[in-house]
Coordinates of C-alpha atoms and ligand atoms in Angstrom, one line a residue:
M1 CA 150.5 68.7 123.2
R2 CA 147.0 67.4 122.4
V3 CA 145.9 68.5 125.9
T4 CA 147.1 71.8 125.2
I5 CA 145.5 72.3 122.2
I6 CA 142.0 71.1 123.6
T7 CA 142.3 73.6 126.3
K8 CA 142.8 76.3 123.9
L9 CA 140.0 75.3 121.8
N10 CA 138.0 75.3 124.8
L11 CA 139.0 78.6 125.8
F12 CA 138.1 79.9 122.4
Y13 CA 134.7 78.3 123.3
F14 CA 134.5 79.9 126.6
L15 CA 135.3 83.2 125.2
A16 CA 132.6 82.7 122.6
L17 CA 130.2 81.8 125.6
S18 CA 130.8 84.8 127.8
F19 CA 130.3 86.9 124.7
A20 CA 126.9 85.0 123.9
R21 CA 126.1 85.8 127.6
S22 CA 126.5 89.6 127.5
F23 CA 125.2 90.1 124.0
S24 CA 122.1 88.2 124.7
G25 CA 121.6 90.9 127.5
N26 CA 121.2 93.5 124.8
E27 CA 117.7 94.5 124.3
D28 CA 118.2 94.6 120.5
V29 CA 119.0 91.2 120.1
V30 CA 117.2 90.5 116.6
K31 CA 115.4 87.1 116.6
R32 CA 114.6 84.5 113.7
Y33 CA 110.8 85.0 114.5
Q34 CA 110.6 88.6 113.8
F35 CA 110.9 87.7 110.1
P36 CA 108.3 85.8 108.0
D37 CA 108.3 82.1 108.0
K38 CA 109.4 81.8 104.3
F39 CA 111.8 84.6 104.4
F40 CA 115.2 83.4 102.8
F41 CA 118.5 83.7 105.0
G42 CA 121.5 83.0 103.2
T43 CA 125.2 83.7 102.3
A44 CA 126.6 85.2 99.1
T45 CA 129.5 84.9 96.9
S46 CA 130.5 85.5 93.5
A47 CA 132.3 83.4 90.6
Y48 CA 135.2 84.7 89.3
Q49 CA 138.2 84.9 91.5
Q50 CA 136.3 85.9 94.3
V51 CA 136.0 82.3 95.3
E52 CA 135.9 79.8 92.4
G53 CA 139.7 79.9 91.3
A54 CA 140.3 77.2 88.7
Y55 CA 141.0 80.1 86.5
L56 CA 142.1 78.1 83.2
D57 CA 140.6 74.7 84.2
D58 CA 138.8 72.8 81.4
D59 CA 137.6 75.2 78.9
K60 CA 137.4 78.5 80.8
S61 CA 139.2 81.2 78.9
Y62 CA 140.7 84.6 80.5
S63 CA 138.2 86.8 81.9
N64 CA 138.8 90.4 82.0
W65 CA 139.6 90.1 85.8
D66 CA 142.4 87.2 84.9
V67 CA 144.0 89.8 82.7
F68 CA 143.5 92.7 84.7
S69 CA 144.9 90.9 88.0
H70 CA 148.0 89.8 86.4
I71 CA 149.0 93.4 85.7
P72 CA 151.5 94.3 88.8
G73 CA 150.2 97.1 90.7
N74 CA 146.5 96.6 90.0
I75 CA 145.6 94.4 93.3
K76 CA 147.0 94.7 96.4
N77 CA 149.8 92.3 97.5
N78 CA 149.6 91.7 93.5
D79 CA 147.1 88.9 94.6
T80 CA 145.4 87.3 92.0
G81 CA 142.3 85.0 91.7
D82 CA 143.8 82.3 89.8
I83 CA 143.3 79.8 92.8
A84 CA 141.2 81.9 95.1
N85 CA 139.3 79.5 97.2
D86 CA 139.4 76.8 94.9
H87 CA 135.7 76.4 95.1
Y88 CA 135.5 75.0 91.4
H89 CA 137.0 72.1 93.0
R90 CA 135.8 72.3 96.7
F91 CA 132.2 72.9 96.0
S92 CA 131.1 69.9 97.8
E93 CA 132.9 71.0 100.9
D94 CA 131.4 74.6 100.6
I95 CA 127.9 73.1 100.2
E96 CA 128.4 71.3 103.4
I97 CA 129.4 74.3 105.3
I98 CA 126.9 76.2 103.7
H99 CA 124.2 73.5 105.0
S100 CA 126.0 73.4 108.5
L101 CA 124.8 77.1 108.9
G102 CA 121.3 76.5 108.5
V103 CA 120.4 78.7 105.9
N104 CA 117.9 78.1 103.3
A105 CA 119.5 79.9 100.3
Y106 CA 122.6 80.4 98.6
R107 CA 123.5 83.2 96.3
F108 CA 126.2 82.4 93.5
S109 CA 127.1 83.9 90.2
I110 CA 128.1 82.4 86.9
S111 CA 131.6 82.9 85.3
W112 CA 130.8 84.0 82.1
A113 CA 134.1 82.8 80.5
R114 CA 133.8 79.4 82.2
I115 CA 130.6 78.6 80.3
L116 CA 130.9 80.5 77.1
P117 CA 134.7 80.9 77.0
K118 CA 134.7 83.4 73.7
G119 CA 131.0 84.4 74.2
K120 CA 129.1 84.2 70.9
F121 CA 132.1 83.8 69.4
G122 CA 132.5 80.2 70.3
E123 CA 131.1 77.1 71.9
V124 CA 129.1 76.4 75.0
S125 CA 131.4 74.7 77.6
Q126 CA 129.9 71.5 78.7
S127 CA 132.4 71.3 81.6
G128 CA 131.3 74.8 82.7
I129 CA 127.5 73.6 82.3
M130 CA 128.6 70.4 84.2
F131 CA 129.8 72.5 87.1
Y132 CA 127.1 74.7 87.8
N133 CA 124.5 71.7 87.5
K134 CA 126.4 69.9 90.3
L135 CA 126.4 72.9 92.2
I136 CA 122.6 73.6 91.6
D137 CA 121.8 70.0 92.3
S138 CA 123.9 69.7 95.4
L139 CA 122.3 72.8 97.0
I140 CA 118.5 71.3 96.1
L141 CA 119.4 68.3 97.7
R142 CA 120.0 69.9 101.1
G143 CA 117.2 72.0 101.0
I144 CA 119.1 75.3 100.0
E145 CA 117.3 77.4 97.3
P146 CA 120.0 78.6 94.5
F147 CA 119.9 82.5 94.1
V148 CA 121.6 82.8 90.6
T149 CA 123.6 86.1 89.4
I150 CA 124.0 86.1 85.9
H151 CA 126.7 88.4 85.6
H152 CA 129.0 89.9 88.6
N153 CA 131.8 91.8 87.1
D154 CA 133.6 89.0 85.1
L155 CA 133.2 88.7 81.4
P156 CA 135.2 86.8 78.7
Q157 CA 138.3 89.1 77.8
E158 CA 137.4 88.5 74.2
L159 CA 134.4 90.7 74.4
E160 CA 136.6 93.5 75.9
D161 CA 139.2 93.2 73.2
R162 CA 136.8 92.6 70.1
Y163 CA 134.5 95.6 70.9
G164 CA 134.9 97.1 74.4
S165 CA 132.2 95.1 76.0
W166 CA 129.7 97.5 77.9
L167 CA 130.5 100.4 75.8
C168 CA 129.4 98.7 72.6
P169 CA 125.6 97.9 72.0
N170 CA 126.6 94.4 70.6
I171 CA 127.1 93.3 74.2
Q172 CA 123.4 93.3 74.6
E173 CA 122.9 90.2 72.3
E174 CA 125.9 88.6 74.0
F175 CA 124.4 89.1 77.1
V176 CA 120.9 87.9 76.1
Y177 CA 122.9 84.8 74.7
L178 CA 124.5 83.8 78.1
A179 CA 121.1 84.3 79.7
K180 CA 119.5 81.9 77.3
I181 CA 122.3 79.5 78.1
C182 CA 121.5 80.0 81.8
F183 CA 117.7 79.7 81.3
E184 CA 118.1 76.5 79.0
N185 CA 120.5 74.6 81.2
F186 CA 119.5 75.7 84.7
G187 CA 116.2 77.2 84.6
D188 CA 114.3 73.8 85.2
R189 CA 115.7 74.1 88.9
I190 CA 116.6 77.9 89.3
K191 CA 113.6 80.1 90.7
Y192 CA 115.5 83.4 91.5
W193 CA 117.5 84.9 88.7
A194 CA 119.4 88.2 89.2
T195 CA 120.5 89.4 85.6
I196 CA 123.3 92.0 86.6
N197 CA 124.9 92.8 90.0
E198 CA 125.4 96.3 90.9
P199 CA 125.5 98.0 87.3
N200 CA 125.6 101.5 89.1
L201 CA 128.6 100.5 91.2
F202 CA 130.4 98.6 88.5
S203 CA 130.2 101.7 86.2
Q204 CA 131.6 104.0 88.9
M205 CA 134.7 101.5 89.4
A206 CA 135.6 100.4 85.7
Y207 CA 134.6 103.8 84.0
V208 CA 134.6 106.7 86.4
R209 CA 137.5 105.8 88.5
G210 CA 139.4 103.3 86.3
W211 CA 139.8 100.8 89.3
Y212 CA 138.2 97.8 87.8
P213 CA 138.8 96.6 84.2
P214 CA 138.7 97.8 81.7
A215 CA 140.2 100.7 83.9
H216 CA 138.8 103.7 82.0
C217 CA 138.9 107.4 83.4
S218 CA 139.6 110.7 83.0
Q219 CA 140.5 113.8 84.7
P220 CA 140.0 114.9 87.5
F221 CA 138.9 111.4 88.6
G222 CA 142.0 109.7 87.6
N223 CA 145.0 109.3 85.3
C224 CA 144.0 106.3 83.0
S225 CA 145.3 105.7 79.5
A226 CA 142.1 105.7 78.0
G227 CA 138.3 106.6 79.0
N228 CA 136.0 109.4 79.5
S229 CA 134.7 109.7 83.2
D230 CA 131.8 112.0 82.2
K231 CA 130.4 110.0 79.5
E232 CA 131.4 106.0 79.5
P233 CA 129.6 105.5 82.7
L234 CA 126.3 106.4 81.2
I235 CA 126.6 104.5 78.3
S236 CA 128.0 101.1 80.2
V237 CA 124.9 101.5 82.5
H238 CA 122.6 102.1 79.3
N239 CA 123.7 99.0 77.8
M240 CA 123.6 97.0 81.1
L241 CA 120.1 97.7 81.2
L242 CA 119.1 97.2 77.7
S243 CA 120.8 93.6 78.2
H244 CA 118.8 93.0 81.4
A245 CA 115.5 94.2 79.5
K246 CA 116.0 91.8 76.5
A247 CA 117.1 89.0 78.9
V248 CA 114.0 89.3 80.9
K249 CA 112.0 89.4 77.6
L250 CA 113.2 86.3 76.8
Y251 CA 112.7 84.6 79.9
R252 CA 109.1 85.7 80.0
D253 CA 108.3 84.7 76.1
E254 CA 110.0 81.5 76.3
F255 CA 110.8 80.2 79.8
Q256 CA 109.1 81.9 82.7
Q257 CA 105.6 80.1 82.2
K258 CA 107.2 76.6 82.3
Q259 CA 110.0 77.4 84.5
G260 CA 107.9 79.4 87.0
G261 CA 110.9 81.5 88.1
F262 CA 111.4 85.3 89.1
V263 CA 113.8 87.7 87.4
G264 CA 115.4 90.7 89.1
I265 CA 118.3 92.8 89.1
I266 CA 120.7 93.9 92.0
S267 CA 121.7 97.5 92.8
S268 CA 124.3 99.1 95.1
T269 CA 121.9 100.8 97.3
D270 CA 123.7 103.3 99.3
M271 CA 121.9 105.6 101.8
Y272 CA 122.5 109.2 102.5
E273 CA 121.9 112.0 105.2
P274 CA 122.4 115.8 104.9
L275 CA 126.0 116.9 105.9
R276 CA 124.5 120.3 107.1
D277 CA 121.0 121.1 108.4
E278 CA 120.5 123.1 105.3
E279 CA 118.0 122.7 102.3
A280 CA 121.1 122.3 99.9
D281 CA 122.1 119.3 101.7
R282 CA 118.7 118.0 102.1
Q283 CA 118.5 118.5 98.2
A284 CA 121.9 116.8 97.7
V285 CA 120.3 113.8 99.6
I286 CA 117.7 113.5 97.0
R287 CA 119.7 113.6 94.1
A288 CA 122.6 111.3 95.5
L289 CA 119.7 109.0 95.9
A290 CA 118.3 109.3 92.3
Y291 CA 122.1 108.9 91.0
N292 CA 122.7 105.8 92.9
V293 CA 119.4 103.9 93.6
G294 CA 117.4 105.4 91.0
W295 CA 119.8 105.1 87.8
A296 CA 119.7 101.4 88.1
L297 CA 116.1 100.9 89.1
D298 CA 114.0 103.6 87.6
P299 CA 114.4 102.5 84.0
L300 CA 113.4 99.0 84.8
V301 CA 110.0 100.2 86.6
Y302 CA 109.4 103.3 84.9
G303 CA 110.9 103.1 81.6
D304 CA 113.5 106.1 82.1
Y305 CA 116.3 107.7 84.0
P306 CA 115.4 109.9 87.1
L307 CA 114.1 113.2 86.4
E308 CA 117.3 114.5 88.6
M309 CA 119.6 112.8 85.9
R310 CA 118.0 114.3 83.0
Q311 CA 118.0 117.6 84.7
Y312 CA 121.9 117.9 85.3
L313 CA 123.2 115.5 82.6
G314 CA 121.2 116.7 79.6
S315 CA 121.9 115.4 76.2
E316 CA 124.9 113.3 78.0
L317 CA 122.5 110.9 79.3
P318 CA 121.5 108.5 76.5
K319 CA 117.9 108.1 75.8
F320 CA 115.7 104.9 75.2
S321 CA 113.7 104.4 71.9
P322 CA 109.6 103.9 72.5
A323 CA 110.4 100.1 71.9
E324 CA 112.9 100.0 74.4
I325 CA 111.1 101.9 76.8
N326 CA 108.4 99.1 76.2
I327 CA 110.6 96.2 77.3
L328 CA 112.3 98.2 80.1
K329 CA 109.0 99.0 81.9
G330 CA 108.2 96.8 84.5
S331 CA 111.2 94.3 83.7
I332 CA 111.8 93.3 87.5
D333 CA 110.0 91.0 89.6
F334 CA 112.1 91.9 92.4
I335 CA 114.9 94.3 93.5
G336 CA 118.2 92.9 94.9
I337 CA 119.4 95.3 97.7
N338 CA 123.6 95.4 98.3
H339 CA 123.9 97.7 101.1
Y340 CA 127.1 98.6 102.8
V341 CA 127.1 102.6 102.6
T342 CA 125.7 105.4 104.5
A343 CA 127.2 108.8 103.9
Y344 CA 126.5 112.2 104.5
A345 CA 126.1 114.2 101.2
T346 CA 126.7 117.9 100.7
D347 CA 125.7 120.2 98.2
C348 CA 128.1 121.1 95.2
I349 CA 125.8 123.6 93.1
H350 CA 126.2 126.6 95.6
S351 CA 129.4 125.4 97.6
A352 CA 132.7 124.6 96.7
C353 CA 133.5 121.0 96.7
A354 CA 136.1 118.3 96.1
S355 CA 137.2 118.2 92.3
G356 CA 135.1 115.8 90.6
C357 CA 131.9 116.4 92.7
D358 CA 131.1 119.5 91.2
R359 CA 130.4 117.7 88.0
P360 CA 127.1 116.4 86.6
I361 CA 128.2 113.1 86.5
Q362 CA 128.3 113.0 90.1
G363 CA 125.0 114.9 90.5
Y364 CA 126.9 118.0 92.0
V365 CA 127.0 115.9 95.3
E366 CA 129.9 115.3 97.6
T367 CA 129.7 112.3 99.9
T368 CA 131.6 111.7 103.2
G369 CA 131.6 109.6 106.1
E370 CA 132.7 112.3 108.6
R371 CA 131.3 115.5 110.0
D372 CA 133.4 117.7 112.0
G373 CA 135.8 114.9 112.3
V374 CA 133.5 112.6 113.9
P375 CA 132.9 109.3 111.7
I376 CA 129.3 108.6 110.9
G377 CA 129.4 105.0 112.4
E378 CA 132.2 102.6 113.6
P379 CA 134.9 102.4 110.7
T380 CA 135.4 99.0 108.8
G381 CA 138.0 97.3 106.5
N382 CA 136.9 99.6 103.6
P383 CA 137.1 103.5 104.0
K384 CA 133.9 104.3 102.8
F385 CA 131.7 101.5 104.8
F386 CA 130.8 102.6 108.2
I387 CA 128.6 101.0 110.7
V388 CA 125.3 102.5 110.3
P389 CA 122.3 100.1 110.8
R390 CA 119.7 102.6 110.2
G391 CA 121.0 103.2 106.8
L392 CA 119.4 99.8 105.7
E393 CA 115.9 100.5 107.2
K394 CA 116.3 103.8 105.6
V395 CA 117.2 102.6 102.2
V396 CA 114.7 99.8 102.4
D397 CA 111.8 102.4 103.0
Y398 CA 112.9 104.6 100.3
I399 CA 113.0 101.6 97.9
K400 CA 109.5 100.5 99.4
D401 CA 108.0 104.1 98.5
R402 CA 110.0 104.8 95.3
Y403 CA 108.9 101.3 93.6
S404 CA 105.5 100.6 95.2
N405 CA 106.8 98.1 97.5
M406 CA 107.4 95.3 95.1
P407 CA 109.4 92.4 96.4
M408 CA 113.0 93.0 97.6
F409 CA 115.9 90.7 99.0
V410 CA 119.1 92.1 100.6
T411 CA 121.3 90.4 98.5
E412 CA 124.5 91.5 100.2
N413 CA 125.3 93.0 103.4
G414 CA 128.6 92.7 105.3
Y415 CA 131.4 93.3 107.9
S416 CA 135.1 93.4 106.9
P417 CA 137.2 94.3 110.2
P418 CA 139.8 97.3 109.8
V419 CA 143.0 95.5 108.4
Q420 CA 145.6 95.5 110.8
E421 CA 149.3 95.0 110.5
N422 CA 150.3 91.4 111.4
E423 CA 146.9 90.3 112.1
Q424 CA 146.4 87.4 114.4
V425 CA 144.0 84.4 113.1
K426 CA 142.5 84.2 116.7
D427 CA 141.4 87.9 116.4
L428 CA 139.6 87.0 112.6
L429 CA 138.3 84.1 114.1
N430 CA 136.8 85.9 117.3
D431 CA 134.6 88.0 115.3
V432 CA 132.3 89.9 117.8
K433 CA 132.3 92.9 115.7
R434 CA 131.0 91.1 112.7
I435 CA 128.0 89.4 114.9
E436 CA 127.1 92.8 116.2
Y437 CA 127.1 94.3 112.7
H438 CA 124.6 91.6 111.3
N439 CA 122.6 91.5 114.6
A440 CA 122.1 95.5 114.3
Y441 CA 121.6 95.2 110.4
L442 CA 118.8 92.5 111.1
A443 CA 117.2 94.4 113.8
A444 CA 117.1 97.5 111.6
L445 CA 115.9 95.2 108.7
A446 CA 112.9 93.7 111.2
R447 CA 112.1 97.5 111.8
A448 CA 111.4 97.9 108.0
V449 CA 109.6 94.6 107.5
K450 CA 107.2 95.2 110.7
N451 CA 106.6 98.5 108.9
G452 CA 105.4 96.8 106.0
A453 CA 108.2 96.6 103.5
N454 CA 108.0 93.6 101.4
V455 CA 111.5 92.1 102.0
Q456 CA 111.8 88.5 101.3
G457 CA 115.5 87.6 102.2
Y458 CA 118.7 88.5 103.7
F459 CA 122.0 87.5 102.4
V460 CA 125.1 87.6 104.5
W461 CA 128.1 88.9 102.5
S462 CA 130.1 86.3 102.4
L463 CA 130.0 83.1 103.2
M464 CA 134.0 82.9 103.3
D465 CA 136.9 85.3 103.0
N466 CA 137.5 85.7 99.5
F467 CA 139.1 87.6 96.5
E468 CA 137.9 91.2 97.5
W469 CA 138.4 92.7 94.1
T470 CA 141.4 95.4 94.2
D471 CA 141.9 94.5 97.9
G472 CA 142.9 91.1 97.0
Y473 CA 142.7 88.8 100.0
S474 CA 143.5 91.7 102.5
V475 CA 139.8 92.4 103.3
T476 CA 137.8 89.9 104.8
F477 CA 134.2 89.4 104.8
G478 CA 133.5 85.8 105.5
L479 CA 131.6 84.0 107.9
F480 CA 134.4 81.4 107.5
Y481 CA 138.1 82.1 107.5
V482 CA 140.3 80.5 104.7
D483 CA 143.6 79.6 105.5
R484 CA 145.4 81.0 102.5
Q485 CA 147.9 78.2 102.7
T486 CA 146.0 75.0 102.9
L487 CA 142.5 76.6 101.7
D488 CA 140.8 75.0 104.9
R489 CA 137.6 76.8 105.8
I490 CA 137.4 77.5 109.5
P491 CA 134.2 78.8 111.0
K492 CA 134.6 82.3 112.7
L493 CA 132.2 83.0 115.9
S494 CA 130.0 84.6 113.5
A495 CA 129.4 81.3 111.9
R496 CA 128.3 80.1 115.0
W497 CA 126.2 82.8 115.8
Y498 CA 124.4 82.8 112.3
K499 CA 123.6 79.1 112.7
N500 CA 122.0 79.9 116.2
F501 CA 120.1 82.5 115.2
L502 CA 118.8 80.5 112.4
T503 CA 118.2 77.2 114.1
N504 CA 117.5 78.3 117.7
N505 CA 115.8 81.7 117.6
T506 CA 118.8 83.1 119.8
S507 CA 122.2 84.7 119.9
Q508 CA 123.8 82.1 121.9
I509 CA 126.9 80.9 120.1
D510 CA 127.2 77.6 122.2
G511 CA 125.9 74.3 121.2
D512 CA 127.9 74.4 117.8
E513 CA 128.0 70.5 117.4
D514 CA 126.7 70.4 114.0
L515 CA 128.3 73.3 112.5
N516 CA 131.1 72.0 110.1
T517 CA 133.8 73.2 112.7
N518 CA 136.9 71.9 110.8
Q519 CA 138.7 70.9 113.8
N520 CA 141.6 69.4 112.1
A521 CA 142.4 72.8 110.7
I522 CA 142.3 74.5 113.6
V523 CA 144.6 72.2 115.1
S524 CA 147.0 72.5 112.6
L525 CA 146.7 76.1 112.9
L526 CA 147.5 76.0 116.5
E527 CA 150.2 73.5 116.1
S528 CA 151.9 75.6 113.3
N529 CA 151.6 78.5 115.9
R530 CA 149.5 80.6 113.4
L531 CA 146.7 80.8 115.9
E532 CA 148.1 82.7 118.8
E533 CA 147.6 81.4 122.2
I534 CA 144.3 83.0 123.5
Ligands
BGC1 C1 130.4 93.2 95.6 C2 130.6 92.2 96.1 C3 132.0 92.7 97.0 C4 131.4 93.5 98.1 C5 132.1 94.0 99.4 C6 130.0 94.4 96.6 O1 129.5 95.7 96.0 O2 129.1 93.1 94.9 O3 131.3 91.4 95.0 O4 132.7 91.5 97.3 O5 130.6 94.5 97.7 O6 133.0 94.8 98.9

């Protein structure tokens, strides 16, 4: 038995090696030396149920996602993040696997309900603070720079129940309080703070489509029991941006000088190309970029929303007071770029479009991943994400030009394979496509850097397969496979590739002795026949 297992493992590595040979024959193989020496290479996760689990351990209260995911039908297969990857209890093991990749940075987020179970209405949880202290200390001990996102989709349900969270200006003081607790308790060791993850995408998901809690929407976008898809996303982003600006003011007034860190925000940054070779579609691209990238970032650099949004949304778009403009303007030290999407954009001012796209809230733009039935790139596990590496280079160039080349980090970029019926574990582990994806996106990023873009880091989404929001565990972005029964973490081929890219400046996938390979877990998968014969 043992002999068979070893033979199978060897075969697995043989496949990896033969892949490495053919892959390194490719001219576009990216090399570590194409990036500056001090460049951060990392992986990313987020707290909530994406990895932490332990949803009611110690003092933690219900988050909005705990409540939402417990409602049958909200999440694929009715998955929940109650346990997720149990990172709360297994963080030491996770730091070992992070370390084994050879990365010099790790991005994670704080669970609001874990450190402030009732927001400002309750006490600070010392067990929550202790958890993040241990995580931060262990990372630093291994020379890994912690990048902290203060808020990534999850908040205490209490704040939703009391006043509707992001729809109410009260949330601004709540967020500033959360940030203050973070700066006070972790700021002596954290040099990179991102206040909020993707206000723009979050508001689309939660208040236009109604797919994320609090599941608000109105026709024609969806059939929710509450909401107004034309107005609420604008209000929620407004409150998020003011929360950010007030937290940054606090950091700059009271902490930055002694702690010496930087604060930024993370935006979902999609790239667009005209669907038709027509001026109307080129204008649609300009509007789509303003509505996506500019919505979250223009106010923080220039103090107001993009002109295109004012033009089409008129009085629906909230206004900033002069005092607010004052704190918003220049309130980021860096821009976090989450990039997954490049799509075609087409005009809906002069042409008929799908329902909803012909409205001011969508900028009169329809976006699509196909032209004449041909996809813009290879499909992935998310119907909106296609493999279009040039999109990263273009969006970085766009941000560079629009915001005077301020420091940028690619805080998320990653691949999930199309979901197959009866997926074989061996196929998930042998993730050649993910390697090709990261190689191609990094090569595109290297071109942007070579052309002067001030990008200072790249984080693979994600360290390990995790709770992918409404897709539950069916969509997998990890460099490490997580066995849902044992929660063992097993490196995929891409983990070996990333390590070799970082440590040997090569795309060879052999020489993985130092990688935390969890051989026992692979053996037990083989024995239980869950890892099929290769
Ligand atoms: C989010 C992540 C998510 C990823 C992949 C990003 O928008 O920040 O939490 O898992 O997309 O869908």
